[in-house]
mmCIF file of C-alpha atoms and ligand atoms in Angstrom:
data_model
loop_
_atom_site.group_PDB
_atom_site.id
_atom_site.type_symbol
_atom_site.label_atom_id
_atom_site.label_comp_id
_atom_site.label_asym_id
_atom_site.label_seq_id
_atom_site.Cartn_x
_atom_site.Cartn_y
_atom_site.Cartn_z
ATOM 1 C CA UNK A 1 24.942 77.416 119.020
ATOM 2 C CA UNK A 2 27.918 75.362 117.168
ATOM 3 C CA UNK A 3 26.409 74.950 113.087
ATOM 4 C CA UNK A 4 28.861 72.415 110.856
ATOM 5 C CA UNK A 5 30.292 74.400 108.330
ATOM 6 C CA UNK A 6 31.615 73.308 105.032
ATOM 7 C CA UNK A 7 33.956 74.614 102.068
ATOM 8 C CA UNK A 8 32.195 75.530 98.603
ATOM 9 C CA UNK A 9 33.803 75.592 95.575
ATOM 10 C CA UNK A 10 32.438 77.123 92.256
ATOM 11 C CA UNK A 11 34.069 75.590 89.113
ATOM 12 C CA UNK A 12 33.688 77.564 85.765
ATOM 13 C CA UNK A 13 29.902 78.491 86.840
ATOM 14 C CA UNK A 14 28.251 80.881 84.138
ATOM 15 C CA UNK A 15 24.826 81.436 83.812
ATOM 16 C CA UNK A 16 22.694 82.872 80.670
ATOM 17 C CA UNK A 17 19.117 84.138 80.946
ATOM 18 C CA UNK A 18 17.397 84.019 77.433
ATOM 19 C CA UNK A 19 20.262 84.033 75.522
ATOM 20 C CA UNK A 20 22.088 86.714 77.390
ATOM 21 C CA UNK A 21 24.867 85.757 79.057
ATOM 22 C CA UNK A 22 24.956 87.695 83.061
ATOM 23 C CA UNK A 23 27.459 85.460 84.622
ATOM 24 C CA UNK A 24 30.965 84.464 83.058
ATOM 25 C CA UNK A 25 32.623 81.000 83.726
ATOM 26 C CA UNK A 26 33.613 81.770 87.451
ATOM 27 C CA UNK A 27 36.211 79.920 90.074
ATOM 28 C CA UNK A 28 35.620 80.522 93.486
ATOM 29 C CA UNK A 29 36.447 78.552 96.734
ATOM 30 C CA UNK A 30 34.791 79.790 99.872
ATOM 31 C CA UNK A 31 36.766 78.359 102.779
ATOM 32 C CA UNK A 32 35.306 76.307 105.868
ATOM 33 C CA UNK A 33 33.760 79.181 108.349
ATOM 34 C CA UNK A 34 35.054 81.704 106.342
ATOM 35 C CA UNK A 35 32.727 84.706 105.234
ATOM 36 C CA UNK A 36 33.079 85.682 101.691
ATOM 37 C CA UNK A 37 31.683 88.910 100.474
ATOM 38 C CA UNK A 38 30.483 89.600 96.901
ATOM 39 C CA UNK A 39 30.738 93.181 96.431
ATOM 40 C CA UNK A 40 29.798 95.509 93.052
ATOM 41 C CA UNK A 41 27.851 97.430 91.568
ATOM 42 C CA UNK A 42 23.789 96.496 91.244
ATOM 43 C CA UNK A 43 23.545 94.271 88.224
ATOM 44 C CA UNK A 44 26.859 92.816 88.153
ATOM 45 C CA UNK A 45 26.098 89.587 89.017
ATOM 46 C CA UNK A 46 25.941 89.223 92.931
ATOM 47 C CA UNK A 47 22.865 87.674 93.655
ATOM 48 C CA UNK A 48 22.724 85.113 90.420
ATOM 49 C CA UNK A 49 25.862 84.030 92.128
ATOM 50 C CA UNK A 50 24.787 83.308 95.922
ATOM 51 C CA UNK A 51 21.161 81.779 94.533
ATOM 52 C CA UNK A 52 23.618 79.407 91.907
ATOM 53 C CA UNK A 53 25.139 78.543 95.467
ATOM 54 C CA UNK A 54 21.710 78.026 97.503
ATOM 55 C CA UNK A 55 20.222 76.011 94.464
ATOM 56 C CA UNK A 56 17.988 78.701 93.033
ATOM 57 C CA UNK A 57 19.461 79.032 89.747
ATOM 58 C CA UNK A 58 21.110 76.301 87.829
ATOM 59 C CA UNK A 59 24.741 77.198 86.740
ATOM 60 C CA UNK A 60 25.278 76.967 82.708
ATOM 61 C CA UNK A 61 26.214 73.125 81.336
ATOM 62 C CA UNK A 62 29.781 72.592 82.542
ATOM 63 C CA UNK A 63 29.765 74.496 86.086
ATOM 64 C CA UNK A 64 30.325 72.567 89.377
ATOM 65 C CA UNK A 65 29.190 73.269 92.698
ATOM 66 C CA UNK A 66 30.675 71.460 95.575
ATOM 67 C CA UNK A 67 30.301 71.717 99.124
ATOM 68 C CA UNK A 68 33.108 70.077 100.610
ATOM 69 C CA UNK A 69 33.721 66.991 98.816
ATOM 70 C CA UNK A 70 29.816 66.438 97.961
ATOM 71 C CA UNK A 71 28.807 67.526 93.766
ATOM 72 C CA UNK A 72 26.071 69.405 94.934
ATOM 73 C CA UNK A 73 25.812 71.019 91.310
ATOM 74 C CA UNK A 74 21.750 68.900 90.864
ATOM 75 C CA UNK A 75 20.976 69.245 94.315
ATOM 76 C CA UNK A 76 17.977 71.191 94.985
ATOM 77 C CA UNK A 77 17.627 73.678 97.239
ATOM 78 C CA UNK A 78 16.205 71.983 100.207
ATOM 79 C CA UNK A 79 18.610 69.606 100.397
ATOM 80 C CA UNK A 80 21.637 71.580 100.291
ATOM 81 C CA UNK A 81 20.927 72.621 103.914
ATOM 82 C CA UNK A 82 21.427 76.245 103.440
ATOM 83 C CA UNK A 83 20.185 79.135 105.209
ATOM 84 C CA UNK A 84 19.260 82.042 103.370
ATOM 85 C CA UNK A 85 17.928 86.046 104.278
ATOM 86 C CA UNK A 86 17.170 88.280 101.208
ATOM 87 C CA UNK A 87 16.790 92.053 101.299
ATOM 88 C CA UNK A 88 13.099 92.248 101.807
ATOM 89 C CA UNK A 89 13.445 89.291 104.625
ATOM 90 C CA UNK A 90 10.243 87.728 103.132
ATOM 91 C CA UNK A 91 8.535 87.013 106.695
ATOM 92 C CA UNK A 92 5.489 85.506 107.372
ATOM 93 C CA UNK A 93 3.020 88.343 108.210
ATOM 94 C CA UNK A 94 0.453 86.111 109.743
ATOM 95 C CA UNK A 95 2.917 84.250 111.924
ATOM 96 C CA UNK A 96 4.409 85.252 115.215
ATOM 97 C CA UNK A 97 7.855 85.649 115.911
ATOM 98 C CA UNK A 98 8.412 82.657 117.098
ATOM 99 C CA UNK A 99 6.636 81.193 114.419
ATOM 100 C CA UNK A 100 8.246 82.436 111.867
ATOM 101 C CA UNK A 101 11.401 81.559 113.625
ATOM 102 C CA UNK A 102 10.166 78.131 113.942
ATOM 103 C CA UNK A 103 8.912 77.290 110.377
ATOM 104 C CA UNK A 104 11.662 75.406 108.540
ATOM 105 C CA UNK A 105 11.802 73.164 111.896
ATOM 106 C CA UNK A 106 7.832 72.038 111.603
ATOM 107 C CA UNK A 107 8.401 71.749 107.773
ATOM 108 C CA UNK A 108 11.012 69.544 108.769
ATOM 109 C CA UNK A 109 9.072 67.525 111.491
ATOM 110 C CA UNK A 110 11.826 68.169 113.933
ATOM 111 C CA UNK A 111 10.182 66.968 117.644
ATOM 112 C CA UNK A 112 8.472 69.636 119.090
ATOM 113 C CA UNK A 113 10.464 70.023 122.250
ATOM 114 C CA UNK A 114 14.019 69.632 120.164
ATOM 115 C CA UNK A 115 12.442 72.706 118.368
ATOM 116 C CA UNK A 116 11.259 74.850 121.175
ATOM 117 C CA UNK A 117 14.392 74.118 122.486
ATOM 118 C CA UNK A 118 16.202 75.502 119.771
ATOM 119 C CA UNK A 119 13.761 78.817 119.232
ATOM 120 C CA UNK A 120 14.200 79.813 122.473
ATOM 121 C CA UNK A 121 18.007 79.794 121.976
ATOM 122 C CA UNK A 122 17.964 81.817 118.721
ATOM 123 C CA UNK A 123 15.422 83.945 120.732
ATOM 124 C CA UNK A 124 18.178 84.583 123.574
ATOM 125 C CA UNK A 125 20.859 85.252 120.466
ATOM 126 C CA UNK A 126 18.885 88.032 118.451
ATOM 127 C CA UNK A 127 17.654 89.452 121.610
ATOM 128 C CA UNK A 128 13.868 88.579 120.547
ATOM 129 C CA UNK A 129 12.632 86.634 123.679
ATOM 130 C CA UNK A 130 10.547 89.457 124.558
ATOM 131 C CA UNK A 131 8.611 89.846 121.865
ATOM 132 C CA UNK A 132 8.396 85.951 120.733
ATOM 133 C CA UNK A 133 5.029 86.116 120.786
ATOM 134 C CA UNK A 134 4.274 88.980 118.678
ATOM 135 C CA UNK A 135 3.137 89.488 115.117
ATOM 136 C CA UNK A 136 6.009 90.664 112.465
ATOM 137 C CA UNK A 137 4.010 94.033 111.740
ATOM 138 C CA UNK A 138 4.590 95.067 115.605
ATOM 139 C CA UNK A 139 8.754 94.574 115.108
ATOM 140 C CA UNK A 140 11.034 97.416 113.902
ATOM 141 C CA UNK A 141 13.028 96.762 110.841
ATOM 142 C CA UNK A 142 15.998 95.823 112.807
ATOM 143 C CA UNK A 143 14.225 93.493 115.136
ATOM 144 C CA UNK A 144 12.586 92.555 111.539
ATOM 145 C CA UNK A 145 16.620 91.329 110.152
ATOM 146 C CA UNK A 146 17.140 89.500 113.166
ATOM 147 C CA UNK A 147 14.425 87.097 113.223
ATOM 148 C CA UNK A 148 15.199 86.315 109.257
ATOM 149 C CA UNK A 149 18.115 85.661 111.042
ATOM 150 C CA UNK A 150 17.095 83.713 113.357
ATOM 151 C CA UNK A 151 14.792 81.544 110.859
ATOM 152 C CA UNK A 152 17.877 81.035 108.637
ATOM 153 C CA UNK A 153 20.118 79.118 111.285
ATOM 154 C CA UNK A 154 17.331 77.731 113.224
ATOM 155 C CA UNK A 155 17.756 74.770 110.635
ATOM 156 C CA UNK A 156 21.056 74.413 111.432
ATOM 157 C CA UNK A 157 22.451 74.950 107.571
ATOM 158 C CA UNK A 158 26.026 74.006 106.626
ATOM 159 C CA UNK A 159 26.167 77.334 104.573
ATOM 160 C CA UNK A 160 24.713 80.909 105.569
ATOM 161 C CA UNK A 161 23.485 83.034 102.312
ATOM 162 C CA UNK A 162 22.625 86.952 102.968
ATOM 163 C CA UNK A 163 21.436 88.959 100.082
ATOM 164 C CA UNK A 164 21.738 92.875 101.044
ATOM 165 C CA UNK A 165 20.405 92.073 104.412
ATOM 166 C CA UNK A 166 21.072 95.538 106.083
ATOM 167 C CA UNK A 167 20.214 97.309 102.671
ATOM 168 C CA UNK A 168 16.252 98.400 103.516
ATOM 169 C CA UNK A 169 17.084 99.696 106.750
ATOM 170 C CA UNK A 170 18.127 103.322 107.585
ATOM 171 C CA UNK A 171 21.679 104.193 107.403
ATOM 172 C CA UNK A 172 22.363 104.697 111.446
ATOM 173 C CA UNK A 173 20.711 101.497 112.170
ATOM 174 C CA UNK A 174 22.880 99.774 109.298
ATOM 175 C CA UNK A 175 25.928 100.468 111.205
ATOM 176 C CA UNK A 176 24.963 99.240 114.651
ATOM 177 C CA UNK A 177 23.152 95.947 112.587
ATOM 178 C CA UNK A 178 26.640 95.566 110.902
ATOM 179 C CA UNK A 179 28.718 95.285 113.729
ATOM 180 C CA UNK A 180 26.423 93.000 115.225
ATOM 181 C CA UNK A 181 26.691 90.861 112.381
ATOM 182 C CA UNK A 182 30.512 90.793 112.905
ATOM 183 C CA UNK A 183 30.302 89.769 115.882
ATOM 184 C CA UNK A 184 27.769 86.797 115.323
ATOM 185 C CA UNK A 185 29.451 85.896 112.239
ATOM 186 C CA UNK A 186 32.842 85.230 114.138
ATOM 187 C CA UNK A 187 30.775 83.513 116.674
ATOM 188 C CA UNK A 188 28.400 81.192 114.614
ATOM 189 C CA UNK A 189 31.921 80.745 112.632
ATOM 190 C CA UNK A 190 29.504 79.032 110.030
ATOM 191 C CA UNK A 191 30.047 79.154 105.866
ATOM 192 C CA UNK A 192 28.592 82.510 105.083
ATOM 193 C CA UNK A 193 28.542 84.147 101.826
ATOM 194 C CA UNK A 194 27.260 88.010 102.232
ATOM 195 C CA UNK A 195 26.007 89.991 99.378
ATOM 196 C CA UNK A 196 26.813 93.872 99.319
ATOM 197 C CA UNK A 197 27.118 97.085 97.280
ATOM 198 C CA UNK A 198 28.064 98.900 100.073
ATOM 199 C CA UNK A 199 31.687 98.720 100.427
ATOM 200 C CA UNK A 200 31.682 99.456 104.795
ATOM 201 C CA UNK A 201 30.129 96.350 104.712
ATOM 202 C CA UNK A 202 32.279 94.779 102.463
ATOM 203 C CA UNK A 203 35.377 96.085 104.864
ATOM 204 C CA UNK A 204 34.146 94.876 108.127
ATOM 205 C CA UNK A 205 32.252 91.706 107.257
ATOM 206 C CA UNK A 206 34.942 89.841 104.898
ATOM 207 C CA UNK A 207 36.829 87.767 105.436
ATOM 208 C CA UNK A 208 37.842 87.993 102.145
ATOM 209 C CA UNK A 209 36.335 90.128 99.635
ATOM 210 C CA UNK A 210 35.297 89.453 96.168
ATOM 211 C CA UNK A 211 35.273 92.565 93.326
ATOM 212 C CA UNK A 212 32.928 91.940 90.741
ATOM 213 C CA UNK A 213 31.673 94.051 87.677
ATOM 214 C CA UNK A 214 29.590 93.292 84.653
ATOM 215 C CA UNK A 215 29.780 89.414 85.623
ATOM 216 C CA UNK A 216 33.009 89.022 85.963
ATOM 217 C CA UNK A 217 35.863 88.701 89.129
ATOM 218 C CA UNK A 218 37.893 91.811 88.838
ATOM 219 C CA UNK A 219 39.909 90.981 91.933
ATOM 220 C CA UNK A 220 39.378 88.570 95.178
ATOM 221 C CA UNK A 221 41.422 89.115 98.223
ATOM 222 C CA UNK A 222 41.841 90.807 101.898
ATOM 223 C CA UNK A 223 39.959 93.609 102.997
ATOM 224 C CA UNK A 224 43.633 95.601 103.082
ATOM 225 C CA UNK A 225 44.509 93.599 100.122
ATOM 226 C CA UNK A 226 41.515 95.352 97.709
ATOM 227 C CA UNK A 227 41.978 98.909 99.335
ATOM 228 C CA UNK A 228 45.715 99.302 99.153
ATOM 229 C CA UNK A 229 46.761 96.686 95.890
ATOM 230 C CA UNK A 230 43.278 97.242 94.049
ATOM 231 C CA UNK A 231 44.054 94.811 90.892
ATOM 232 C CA UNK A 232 42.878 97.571 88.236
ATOM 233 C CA UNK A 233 40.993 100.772 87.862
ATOM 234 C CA UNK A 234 37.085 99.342 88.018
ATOM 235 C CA UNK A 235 38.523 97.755 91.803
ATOM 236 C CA UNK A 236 40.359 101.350 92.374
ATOM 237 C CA UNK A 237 37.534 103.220 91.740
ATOM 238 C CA UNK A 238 34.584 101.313 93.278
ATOM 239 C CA UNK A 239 36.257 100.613 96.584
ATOM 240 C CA UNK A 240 36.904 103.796 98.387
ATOM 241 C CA UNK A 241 38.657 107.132 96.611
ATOM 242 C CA UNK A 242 41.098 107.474 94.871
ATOM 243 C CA UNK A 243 43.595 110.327 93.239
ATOM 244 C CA UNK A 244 44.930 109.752 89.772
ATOM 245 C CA UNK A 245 47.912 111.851 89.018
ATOM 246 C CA UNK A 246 49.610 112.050 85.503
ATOM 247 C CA UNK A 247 52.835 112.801 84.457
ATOM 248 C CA UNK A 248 56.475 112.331 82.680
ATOM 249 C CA UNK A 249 58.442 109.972 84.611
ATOM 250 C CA UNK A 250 62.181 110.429 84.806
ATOM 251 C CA UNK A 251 64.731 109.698 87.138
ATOM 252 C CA UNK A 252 62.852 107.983 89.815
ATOM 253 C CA UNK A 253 60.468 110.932 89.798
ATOM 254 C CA UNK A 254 56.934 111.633 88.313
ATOM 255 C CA UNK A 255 56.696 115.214 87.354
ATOM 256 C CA UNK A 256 53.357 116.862 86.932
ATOM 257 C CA UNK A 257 51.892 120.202 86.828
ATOM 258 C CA UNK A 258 52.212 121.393 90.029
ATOM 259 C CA UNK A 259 55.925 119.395 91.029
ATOM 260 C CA UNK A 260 57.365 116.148 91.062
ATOM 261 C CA UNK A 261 56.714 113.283 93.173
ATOM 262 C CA UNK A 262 59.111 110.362 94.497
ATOM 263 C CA UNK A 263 58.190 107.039 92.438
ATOM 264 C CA UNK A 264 57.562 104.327 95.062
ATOM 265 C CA UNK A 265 61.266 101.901 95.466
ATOM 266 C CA UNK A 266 59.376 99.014 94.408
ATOM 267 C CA UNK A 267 60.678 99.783 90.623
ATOM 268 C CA UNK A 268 59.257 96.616 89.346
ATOM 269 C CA UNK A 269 55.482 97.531 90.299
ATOM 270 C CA UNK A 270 56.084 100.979 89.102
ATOM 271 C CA UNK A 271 57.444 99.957 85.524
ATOM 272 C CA UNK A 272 57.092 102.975 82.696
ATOM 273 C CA UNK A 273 53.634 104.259 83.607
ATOM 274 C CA UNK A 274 52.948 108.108 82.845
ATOM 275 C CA UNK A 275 50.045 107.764 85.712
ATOM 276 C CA UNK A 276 49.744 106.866 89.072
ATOM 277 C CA UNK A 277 47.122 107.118 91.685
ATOM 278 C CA UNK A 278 46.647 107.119 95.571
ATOM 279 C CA UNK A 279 44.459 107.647 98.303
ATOM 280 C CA UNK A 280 42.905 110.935 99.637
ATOM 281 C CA UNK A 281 44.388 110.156 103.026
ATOM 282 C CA UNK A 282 47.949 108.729 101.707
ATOM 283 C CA UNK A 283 49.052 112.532 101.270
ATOM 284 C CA UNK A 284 49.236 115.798 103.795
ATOM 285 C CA UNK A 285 49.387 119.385 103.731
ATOM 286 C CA UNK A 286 53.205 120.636 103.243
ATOM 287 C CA UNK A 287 55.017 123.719 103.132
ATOM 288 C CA UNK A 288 54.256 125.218 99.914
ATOM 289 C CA UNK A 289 58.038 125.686 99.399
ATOM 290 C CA UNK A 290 59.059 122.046 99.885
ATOM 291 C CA UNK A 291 56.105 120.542 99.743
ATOM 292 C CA UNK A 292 56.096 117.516 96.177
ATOM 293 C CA UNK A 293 53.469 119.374 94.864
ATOM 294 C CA UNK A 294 51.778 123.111 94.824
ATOM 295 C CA UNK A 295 48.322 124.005 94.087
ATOM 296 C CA UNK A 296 45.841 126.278 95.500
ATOM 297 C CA UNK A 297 42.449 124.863 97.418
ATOM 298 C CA UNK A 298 39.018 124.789 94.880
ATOM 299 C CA UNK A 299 36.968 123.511 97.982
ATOM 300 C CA UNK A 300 36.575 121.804 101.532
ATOM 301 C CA UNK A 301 34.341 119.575 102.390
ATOM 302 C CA UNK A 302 33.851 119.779 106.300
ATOM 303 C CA UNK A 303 33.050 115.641 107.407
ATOM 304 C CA UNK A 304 33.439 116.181 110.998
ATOM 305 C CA UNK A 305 35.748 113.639 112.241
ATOM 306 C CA UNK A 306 38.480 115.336 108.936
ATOM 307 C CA UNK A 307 37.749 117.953 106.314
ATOM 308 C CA UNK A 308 38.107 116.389 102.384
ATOM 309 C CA UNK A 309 40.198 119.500 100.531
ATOM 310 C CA UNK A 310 39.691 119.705 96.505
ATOM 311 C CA UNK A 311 43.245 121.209 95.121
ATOM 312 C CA UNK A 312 43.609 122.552 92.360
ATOM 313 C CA UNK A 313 46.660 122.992 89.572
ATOM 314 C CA UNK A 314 48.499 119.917 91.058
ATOM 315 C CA UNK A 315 48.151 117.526 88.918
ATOM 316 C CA UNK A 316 45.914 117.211 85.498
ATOM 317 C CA UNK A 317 43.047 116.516 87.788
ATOM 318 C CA UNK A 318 41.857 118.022 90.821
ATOM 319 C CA UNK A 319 43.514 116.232 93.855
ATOM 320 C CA UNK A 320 41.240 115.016 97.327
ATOM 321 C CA UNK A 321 43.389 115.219 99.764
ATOM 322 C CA UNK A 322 42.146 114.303 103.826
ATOM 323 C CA UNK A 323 43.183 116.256 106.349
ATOM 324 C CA UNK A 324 42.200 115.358 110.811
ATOM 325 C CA UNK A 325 41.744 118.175 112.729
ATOM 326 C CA UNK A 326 40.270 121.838 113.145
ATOM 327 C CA UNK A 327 41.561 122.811 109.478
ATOM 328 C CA UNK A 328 39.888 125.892 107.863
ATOM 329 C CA UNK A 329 41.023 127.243 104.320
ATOM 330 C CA UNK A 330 39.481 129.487 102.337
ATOM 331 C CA UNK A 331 39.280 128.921 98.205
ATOM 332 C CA UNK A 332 42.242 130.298 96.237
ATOM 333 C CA UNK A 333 44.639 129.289 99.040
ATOM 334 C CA UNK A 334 47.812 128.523 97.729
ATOM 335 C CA UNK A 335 48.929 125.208 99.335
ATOM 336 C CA UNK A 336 51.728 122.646 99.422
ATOM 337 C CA UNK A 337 50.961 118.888 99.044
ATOM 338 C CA UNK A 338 53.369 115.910 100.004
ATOM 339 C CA UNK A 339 52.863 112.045 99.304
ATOM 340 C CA UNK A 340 53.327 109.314 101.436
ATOM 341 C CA UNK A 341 56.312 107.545 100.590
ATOM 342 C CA UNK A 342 55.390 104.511 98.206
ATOM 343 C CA UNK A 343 51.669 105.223 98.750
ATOM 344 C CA UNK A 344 51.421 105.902 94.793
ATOM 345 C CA UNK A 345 49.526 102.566 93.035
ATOM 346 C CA UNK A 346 50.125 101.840 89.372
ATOM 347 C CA UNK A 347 47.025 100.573 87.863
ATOM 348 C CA UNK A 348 46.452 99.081 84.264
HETATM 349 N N1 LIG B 401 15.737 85.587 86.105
HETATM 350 C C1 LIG B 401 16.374 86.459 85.320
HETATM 351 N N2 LIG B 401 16.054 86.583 84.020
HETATM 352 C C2 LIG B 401 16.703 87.447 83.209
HETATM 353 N N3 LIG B 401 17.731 88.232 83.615
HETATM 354 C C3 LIG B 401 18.094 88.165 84.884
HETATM 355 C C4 LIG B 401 17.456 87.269 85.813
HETATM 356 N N4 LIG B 401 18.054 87.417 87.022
HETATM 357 C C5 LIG B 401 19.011 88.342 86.858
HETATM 358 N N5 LIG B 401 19.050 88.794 85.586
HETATM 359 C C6 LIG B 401 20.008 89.767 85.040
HETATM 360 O O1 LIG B 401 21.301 89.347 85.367
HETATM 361 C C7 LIG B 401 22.138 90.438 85.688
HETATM 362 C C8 LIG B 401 22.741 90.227 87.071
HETATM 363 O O2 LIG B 401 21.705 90.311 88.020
HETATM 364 P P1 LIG B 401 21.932 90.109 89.566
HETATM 365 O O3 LIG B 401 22.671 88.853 89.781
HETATM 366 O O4 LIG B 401 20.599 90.228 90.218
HETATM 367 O O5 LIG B 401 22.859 91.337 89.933
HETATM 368 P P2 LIG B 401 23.190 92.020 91.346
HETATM 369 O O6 LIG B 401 22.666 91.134 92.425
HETATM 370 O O7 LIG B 401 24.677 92.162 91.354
HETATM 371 O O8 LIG B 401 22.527 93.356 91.345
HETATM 372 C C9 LIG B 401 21.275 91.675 85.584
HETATM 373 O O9 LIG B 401 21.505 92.248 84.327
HETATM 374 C C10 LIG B 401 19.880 91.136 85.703
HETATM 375 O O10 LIG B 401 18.962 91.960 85.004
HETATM 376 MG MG1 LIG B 402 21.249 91.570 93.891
#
């Protein structure tokens, strides 16, 4: 199935509910096929931004909506010719699969054979043709996501909206559904803003990712981008783990309780900050007596595929440090703890 697919840009959109500002004037451009995700914390704003896109919710007097060249800004929903799936799917319980599949085509008046035609192919996609001609209730909640799927493309929209779609299901199911998602996203390579607290899904769905936190952008970029330059400390902190370590910093070094620690070479980045951080996985066990740092273990946390160690009298702060492999230690272990070079982040 080839869909059209069309840029969006957002132009100082805000949005107040009863006097209470949610949203602050926000920029955004969504590129042509791209797949943007809006990740952060529930109530920062997510989904008043993706229904201000689909025509829901009226941006604030002065924001613009375009897709592509077209001011879509008065433009109600149904003509923006945008496909939408919310968390709850909001399926027709007395319709079949097909049915439901099939509803924005009769609402439409599409001919009946053009739309058979195309059910049957979204069918074949979402692996649903065998149970086309069953009632919602008899579906499992996977099978459930696909055909509100399904019902969102079969009208062929220039723009693909997903609010926490994987969200109600469990968490082992999530992951396969995710990675099928991938994979039809890339194929479909239609428009598609995806909404998300979860921040796996935010990794392997986006294109580009966009941080947001009390209604604001805190930082848009790369997956790789967000992880390893996070823009500030709210972007640090929601998006994976991450160590802070505090200090004096003299001579190219960061000294701390336990030891002293290389600054990275990039001096510019690294400025006069007292306090750094980094990534459980950006440092490794070391020879206590030339390890950076020393410090004695306060817990493990066994994770199967690597064991998360809590050290102690490192650093101000307890350090999480990840270590691969068959790694037991006891509590009270003295231990030696080296940084990867220029892993440390400076973060305002
Ligand atoms: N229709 C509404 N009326 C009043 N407040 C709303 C309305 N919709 C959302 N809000 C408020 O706007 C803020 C952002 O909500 P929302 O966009 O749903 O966040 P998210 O999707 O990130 O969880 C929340 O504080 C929410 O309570
Ligand atoms: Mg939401």
């Amino acid at each position: 199935m080839k869909l059209a697919s069309v840029p969006i840009t957002l132009t100082q959109c805000a949005k107040t509910f009863r006097g209470t500002r949610v949203l602050e004037p926000l920029d955004l451009q969504i590129g042509a096929g791209e797949t943007l995700v809006l990740l952060g914390p529930s109530g920062c704003g997510k989904t008043t931004t993706l229904r201000m896109i689909a025509g829901l919710e009226t941006p604030d007097a002065g924001g613009r909506i375009a897709f592509g060249d077209e001011d879509v800004t008065a433009l109600p929903i149904e003509k923006r010719q945008v496909g939408m799936v919310f968390q709850s799917y909001a399926l027709f319980p007395n319709l079949t699969v097909r049915g439901n599949i099939g509803y924005g085509l009769k609402i439409k008046r599409v001919p009946a054979e053009t739309a058979r035609q195309r059910v049957d192919e979204l069918l074949a996609m979402m692996r649903l043709t065998a149970h086309a001609d069953k009632p919602i209730d008899q579906l499992s909640g996977g099978q459930r996501q696909r055909v509100a799927l399904a019902r969102a493309l079969a009208v062929q929209p220039r723009v693909l909206l997903l609010d926490e779609p994987l969200t109600a299901l469990d968490a082992r199911l999530r992951d396969t559904l995710r990675s099928e998602m991938n994979t039809l996203l890339r194929e479909l390579g239609i428009t598609t803003v995806y909404v998300t607290h979860d921040q796996a899904e935010a990794m392997e769905l986006g294109d580009r990712i966009v941080v947001m936190s009390a209604g604001r952008i805190e930082q848009i970029g790369s997956p790789r981008e967000i992880y390893y330059r996070p823009a500030n400390r709210t972007v640090a902190q929601f998006v994976g783990t991450i160590n802070r370590l505090a200090g004096e910093q003299r001579d190219g070094m960061l000294t701390t309780a336990g030891g002293a620690v290389p600054l990275p070479s990039n001096r510019a980045r690294a400025s006069a900050a007292q306090e750094f951080f980094f990534r459980p996985e950006d440092a490794y066990l070391a020879d206590p007596a030339s390890a950076q740092l020393r410090g004695s273990i306060e817990s493990t946390a066994f994770l199967g595929e690597r064991t998360r160690l809590t050290i102690g009298g490192a650093a101000p702060d307890p350090l999480l440090v990840d270590v691969a492999g068959r790694v037991e230690l006891a509590r009270g272990t003295p231990v030696g703890i080296s940084i990867e070079r220029d892993a440390l982040i400076a973060l305002s």
